[in-house]
XYZ file of C-alpha atoms in Angstrom:
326
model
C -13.306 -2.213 -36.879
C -15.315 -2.619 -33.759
C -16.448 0.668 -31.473
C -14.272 1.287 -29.085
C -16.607 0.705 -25.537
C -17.068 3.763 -23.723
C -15.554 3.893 -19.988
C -18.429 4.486 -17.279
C -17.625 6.203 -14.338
C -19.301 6.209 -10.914
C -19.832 9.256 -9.511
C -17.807 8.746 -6.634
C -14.991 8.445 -8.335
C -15.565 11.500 -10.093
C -15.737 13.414 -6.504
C -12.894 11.483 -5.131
C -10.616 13.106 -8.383
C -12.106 16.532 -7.978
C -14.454 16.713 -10.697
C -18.307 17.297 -10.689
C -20.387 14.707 -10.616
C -22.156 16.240 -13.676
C -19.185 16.279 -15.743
C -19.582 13.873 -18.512
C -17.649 10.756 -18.687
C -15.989 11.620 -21.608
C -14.814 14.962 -20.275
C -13.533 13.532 -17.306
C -11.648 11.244 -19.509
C -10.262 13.130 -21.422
C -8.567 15.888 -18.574
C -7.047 12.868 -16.597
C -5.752 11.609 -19.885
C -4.150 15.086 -20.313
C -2.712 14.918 -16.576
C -0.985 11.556 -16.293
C 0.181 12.073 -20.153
C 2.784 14.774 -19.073
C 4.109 13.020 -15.750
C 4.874 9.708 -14.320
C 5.290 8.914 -10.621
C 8.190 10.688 -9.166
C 8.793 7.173 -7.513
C 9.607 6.002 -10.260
C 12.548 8.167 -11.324
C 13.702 9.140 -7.843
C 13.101 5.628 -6.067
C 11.322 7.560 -3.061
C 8.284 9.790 -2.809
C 8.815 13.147 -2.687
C 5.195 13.944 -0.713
C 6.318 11.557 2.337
C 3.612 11.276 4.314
C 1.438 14.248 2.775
C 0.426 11.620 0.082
C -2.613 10.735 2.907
C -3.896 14.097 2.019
C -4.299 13.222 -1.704
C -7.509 11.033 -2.507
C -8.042 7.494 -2.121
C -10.443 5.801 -4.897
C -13.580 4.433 -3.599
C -13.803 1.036 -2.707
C -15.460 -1.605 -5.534
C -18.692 -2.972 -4.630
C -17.835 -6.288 -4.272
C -15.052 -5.749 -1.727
C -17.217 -3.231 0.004
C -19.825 -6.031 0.630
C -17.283 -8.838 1.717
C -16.083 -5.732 4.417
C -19.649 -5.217 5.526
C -20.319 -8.801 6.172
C -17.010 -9.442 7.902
C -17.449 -6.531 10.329
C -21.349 -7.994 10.949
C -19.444 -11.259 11.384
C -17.203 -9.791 14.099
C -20.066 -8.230 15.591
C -21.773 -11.296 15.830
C -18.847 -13.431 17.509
C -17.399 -10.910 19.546
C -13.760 -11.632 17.752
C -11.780 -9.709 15.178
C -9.204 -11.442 12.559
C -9.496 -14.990 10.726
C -7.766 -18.078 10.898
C -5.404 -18.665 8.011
C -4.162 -21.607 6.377
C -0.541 -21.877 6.107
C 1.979 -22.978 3.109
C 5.433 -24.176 3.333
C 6.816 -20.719 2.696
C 4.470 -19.551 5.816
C 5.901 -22.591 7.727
C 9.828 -22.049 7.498
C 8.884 -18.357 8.143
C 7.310 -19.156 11.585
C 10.129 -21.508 12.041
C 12.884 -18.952 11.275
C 10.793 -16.318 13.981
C 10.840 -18.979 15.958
C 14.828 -18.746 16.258
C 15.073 -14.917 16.349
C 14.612 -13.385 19.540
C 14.995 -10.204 19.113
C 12.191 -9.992 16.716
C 9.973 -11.981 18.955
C 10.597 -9.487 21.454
C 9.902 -6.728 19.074
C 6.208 -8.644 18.175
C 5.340 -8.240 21.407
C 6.412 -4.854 22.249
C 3.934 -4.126 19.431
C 1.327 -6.068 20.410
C 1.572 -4.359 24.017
C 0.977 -0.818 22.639
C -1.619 -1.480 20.073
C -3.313 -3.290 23.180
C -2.735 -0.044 25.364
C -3.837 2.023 22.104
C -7.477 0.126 22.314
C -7.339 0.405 26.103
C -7.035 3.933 26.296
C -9.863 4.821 23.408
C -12.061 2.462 24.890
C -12.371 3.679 27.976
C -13.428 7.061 26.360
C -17.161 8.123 26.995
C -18.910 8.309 23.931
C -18.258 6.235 20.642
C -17.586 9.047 18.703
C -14.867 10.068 20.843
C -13.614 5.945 21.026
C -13.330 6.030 17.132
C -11.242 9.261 16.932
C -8.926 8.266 19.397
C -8.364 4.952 17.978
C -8.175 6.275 14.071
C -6.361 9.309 15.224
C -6.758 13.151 13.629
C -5.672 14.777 10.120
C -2.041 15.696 10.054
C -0.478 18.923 10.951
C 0.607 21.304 8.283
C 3.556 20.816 6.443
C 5.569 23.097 8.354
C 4.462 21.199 12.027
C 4.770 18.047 11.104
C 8.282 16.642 12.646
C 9.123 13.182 12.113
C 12.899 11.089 12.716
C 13.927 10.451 8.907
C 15.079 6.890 10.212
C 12.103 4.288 10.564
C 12.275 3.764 14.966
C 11.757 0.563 16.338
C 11.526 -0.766 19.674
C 14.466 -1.196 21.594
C 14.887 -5.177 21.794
C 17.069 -4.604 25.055
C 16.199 -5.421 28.903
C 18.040 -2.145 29.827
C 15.910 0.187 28.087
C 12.736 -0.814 29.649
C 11.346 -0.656 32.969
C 11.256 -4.530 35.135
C 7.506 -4.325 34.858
C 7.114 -3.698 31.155
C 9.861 -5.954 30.745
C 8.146 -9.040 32.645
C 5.093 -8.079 30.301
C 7.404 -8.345 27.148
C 8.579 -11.593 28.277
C 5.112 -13.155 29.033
C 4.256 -11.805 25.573
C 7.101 -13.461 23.940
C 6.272 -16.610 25.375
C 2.575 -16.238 24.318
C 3.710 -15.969 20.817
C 6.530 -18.774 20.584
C 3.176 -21.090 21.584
C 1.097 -19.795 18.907
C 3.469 -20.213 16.177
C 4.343 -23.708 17.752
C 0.835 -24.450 17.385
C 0.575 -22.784 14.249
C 3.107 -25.016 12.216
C 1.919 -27.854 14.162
C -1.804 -27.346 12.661
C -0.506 -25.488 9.450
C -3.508 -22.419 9.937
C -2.604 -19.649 12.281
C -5.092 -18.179 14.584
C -5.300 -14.230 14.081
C -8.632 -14.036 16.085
C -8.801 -11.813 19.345
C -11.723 -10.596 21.322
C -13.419 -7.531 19.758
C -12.554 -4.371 22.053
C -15.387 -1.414 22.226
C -13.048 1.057 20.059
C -13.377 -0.985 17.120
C -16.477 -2.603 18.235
C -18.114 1.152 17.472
C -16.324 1.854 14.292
C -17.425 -1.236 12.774
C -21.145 -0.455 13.751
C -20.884 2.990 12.434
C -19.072 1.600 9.587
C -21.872 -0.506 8.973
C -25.020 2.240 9.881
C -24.048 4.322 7.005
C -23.360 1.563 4.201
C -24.771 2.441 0.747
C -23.718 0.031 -1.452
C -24.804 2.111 -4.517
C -22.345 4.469 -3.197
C -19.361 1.872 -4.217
C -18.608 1.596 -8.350
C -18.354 -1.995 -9.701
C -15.502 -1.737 -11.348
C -12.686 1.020 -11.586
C -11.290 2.233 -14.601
C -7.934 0.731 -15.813
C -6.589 4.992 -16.392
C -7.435 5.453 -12.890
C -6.283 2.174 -11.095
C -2.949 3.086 -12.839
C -2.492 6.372 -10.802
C -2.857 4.995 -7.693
C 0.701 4.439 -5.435
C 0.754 0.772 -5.588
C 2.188 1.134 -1.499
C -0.367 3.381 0.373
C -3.265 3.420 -2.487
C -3.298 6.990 -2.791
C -3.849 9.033 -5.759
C 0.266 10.172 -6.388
C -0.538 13.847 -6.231
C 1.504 14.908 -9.042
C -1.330 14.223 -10.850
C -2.964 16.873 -9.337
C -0.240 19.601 -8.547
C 2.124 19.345 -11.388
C 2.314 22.269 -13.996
C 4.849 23.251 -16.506
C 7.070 25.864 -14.443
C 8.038 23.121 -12.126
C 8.571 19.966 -14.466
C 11.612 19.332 -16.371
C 10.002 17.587 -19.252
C 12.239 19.225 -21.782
C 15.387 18.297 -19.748
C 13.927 14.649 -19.900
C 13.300 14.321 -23.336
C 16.953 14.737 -24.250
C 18.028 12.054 -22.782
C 19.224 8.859 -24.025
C 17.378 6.628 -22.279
C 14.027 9.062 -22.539
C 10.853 6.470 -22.583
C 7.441 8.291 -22.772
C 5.308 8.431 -20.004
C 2.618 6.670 -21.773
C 4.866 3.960 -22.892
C 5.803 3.720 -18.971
C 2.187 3.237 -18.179
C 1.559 0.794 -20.468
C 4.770 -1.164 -19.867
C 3.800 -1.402 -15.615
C 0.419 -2.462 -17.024
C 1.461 -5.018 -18.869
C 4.048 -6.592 -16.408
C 2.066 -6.140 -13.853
C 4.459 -4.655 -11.664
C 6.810 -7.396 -11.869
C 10.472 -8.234 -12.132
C 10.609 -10.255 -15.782
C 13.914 -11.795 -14.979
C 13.173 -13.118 -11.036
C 9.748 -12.690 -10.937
C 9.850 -9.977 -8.017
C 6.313 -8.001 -7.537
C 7.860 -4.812 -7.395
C 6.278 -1.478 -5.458
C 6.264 1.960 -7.217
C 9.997 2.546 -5.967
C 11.507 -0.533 -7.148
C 10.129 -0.130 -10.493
C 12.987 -0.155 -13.173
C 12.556 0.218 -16.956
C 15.331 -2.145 -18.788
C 16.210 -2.011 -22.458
C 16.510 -5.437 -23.481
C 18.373 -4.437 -26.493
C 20.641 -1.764 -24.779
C 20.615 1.740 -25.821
C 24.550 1.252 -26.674
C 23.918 -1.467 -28.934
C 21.321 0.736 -30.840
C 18.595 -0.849 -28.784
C 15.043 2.185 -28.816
C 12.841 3.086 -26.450
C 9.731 1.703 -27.991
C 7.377 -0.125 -26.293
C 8.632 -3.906 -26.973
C 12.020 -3.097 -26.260
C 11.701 -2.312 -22.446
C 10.464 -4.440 -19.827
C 10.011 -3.993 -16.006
C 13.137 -5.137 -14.035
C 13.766 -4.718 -9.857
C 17.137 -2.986 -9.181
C 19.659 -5.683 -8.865
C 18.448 -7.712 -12.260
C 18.670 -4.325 -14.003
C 22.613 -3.438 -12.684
C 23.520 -7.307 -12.698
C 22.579 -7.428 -16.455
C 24.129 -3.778 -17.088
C 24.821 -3.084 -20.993
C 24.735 -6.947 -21.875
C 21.772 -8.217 -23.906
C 19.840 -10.799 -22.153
C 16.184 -11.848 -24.211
């Protein structure tokens, strides 16, 4: 039997997890084996995250070497041409989505009320003083303790109607609006849609500072499969129940009793090998769609193990219900 290869781990990642960079590899191992063992994403039981938007203050995972390098150079490009964005080629899905935009006013309108503000957002931080002051603006702070932070549980979007907006911001919606109808015109007409705009001094000093304190030796090759696998698969955040959880607040014992019980190792490996994706419609599924479906049902004496259970999105996994569909 061959030797099982040993996993190598950058130091960065070790720092970003907590750990000292001194720890050895197969230490390190070993205790985050021993953390993701006992839990699974909330997510994926619930269908929502618990943290809301206190999952920002659990670590991201460095970024991998290669894509660190391909950032560098496009912020040097950007730099260089005094724009920001690409052009893109389009495919017939991209076309009869343009098309359909094309037809729908009210989201038209709602592009551009979005475009205004980001606009005014740049505006405002770069007409600060010093760079430093440009890039906080524009990235904005950490955010307030739990206890502070007050948010409207329904997503807000922009009012679409005349009446709610002044006549001047409303003449700037329209001109907007227009702007946009010609660029997606133009953009089916060509089939590659032009995302470039002129750099603005906010980002224009992020991207140098950005660039000033590149190490690429700070940046890991590759990342580890058992780490990659704890990341939320919507925001890239470590889920912090890998961090926080402990056994007076877990109801593993509650869990286990239960019919349709699948180990969260088996979970892990079953996302893995899917690949986050729907095996009846083909759906790529985010860490709150994820459903676990017995192909054999449990009430037809189908198990829990491993090749038994697939990944499903919601509506495959009621529509097929207790039937047995290979």
């Amino acid at each position: 039997m061959a030797a099982r290869k040993s996993v190598i781990i950058h130091p960065t990642i070790k720092e970003a997890l907590g750990y000292d960079v001194n720890d050895s590899d197969g230490n390190v191992i070993k205790d985050w084996k021993s953390r993701t063992r006992r839990v699974c994403k909330p997510c994926w039981e619930l269908k929502y995250c618990p943290y809301g938007p206190f999952v920002e203050q659990s670590p991201l995972l460095p970024v991998v070497r290669s894509d660190s390098e391909e950032q560098i150079r496009y912020f040097k490009e950007c730099i260089e041409t005094g724009l920001v964005g690409s052009i893109s080629e389009l495919d017939d899905d991209d076309v009869a989505e343009y098309k359909a935009w094309l037809n729908d006013e009210d989201l038209l309108v709602a592009q551009a009320i979005n475009r205004l503000q980001r606009d005014a957002a740049l505006e405002t931080a770069s007409q600060l003083d010093s760079d430093e002051a440009k890039i906080a603006n524009w990235l904005g702070g950490p955010l307030p303790s739990i206890q502070e932070y007050r948010v409207s549980f329904e997503q807000e979007h922009p009012s679409t109607n005349e009446r709610d907006h002044t006549p001047e911001f409303w003449a700037k919606i329209k001109k907007e609006v227009s702007r946009i109808r010609s660029e997606y015109r133009n953009a089916i007409k060509d089939r590659k849609y032009d995302y470039r705009q002129p750099l603005e001094p906010a980002r224009l000093a992020w991207f140098k500072k950005v660039i000033a304190e590149y190490d690429s030796a700070s940046h890991p090759e590759t990342i580890p499969e058992i780490f990659e696998d704890s990341r939320c698969n919507i925001f890239g955040h470590i889920c912090p129940v890998f961090f926080v959880a402990e056994a007076i607040t877990e109801t593993n014992e509650q869990r286990k009793f239960g019919r349709h019980s699948i180990p969260f190792a088996t979970r892990i490996r079953i996302v893995r090998r899917d690949n986050y994706t729907c095996q009846h419609c083909g759906k790529h599924l985010r860490d709150d769609e994820v459903e676990f479906d017995h192909i054999i049902p449990v009430s037809k004496g189908g198990s829990s193990e491993e090749h038994n259970i697939r990944l499903t999105c919601f509506d495959c996994n009621r529509d097929k219900s207790d039937k047995y569909v290979p």
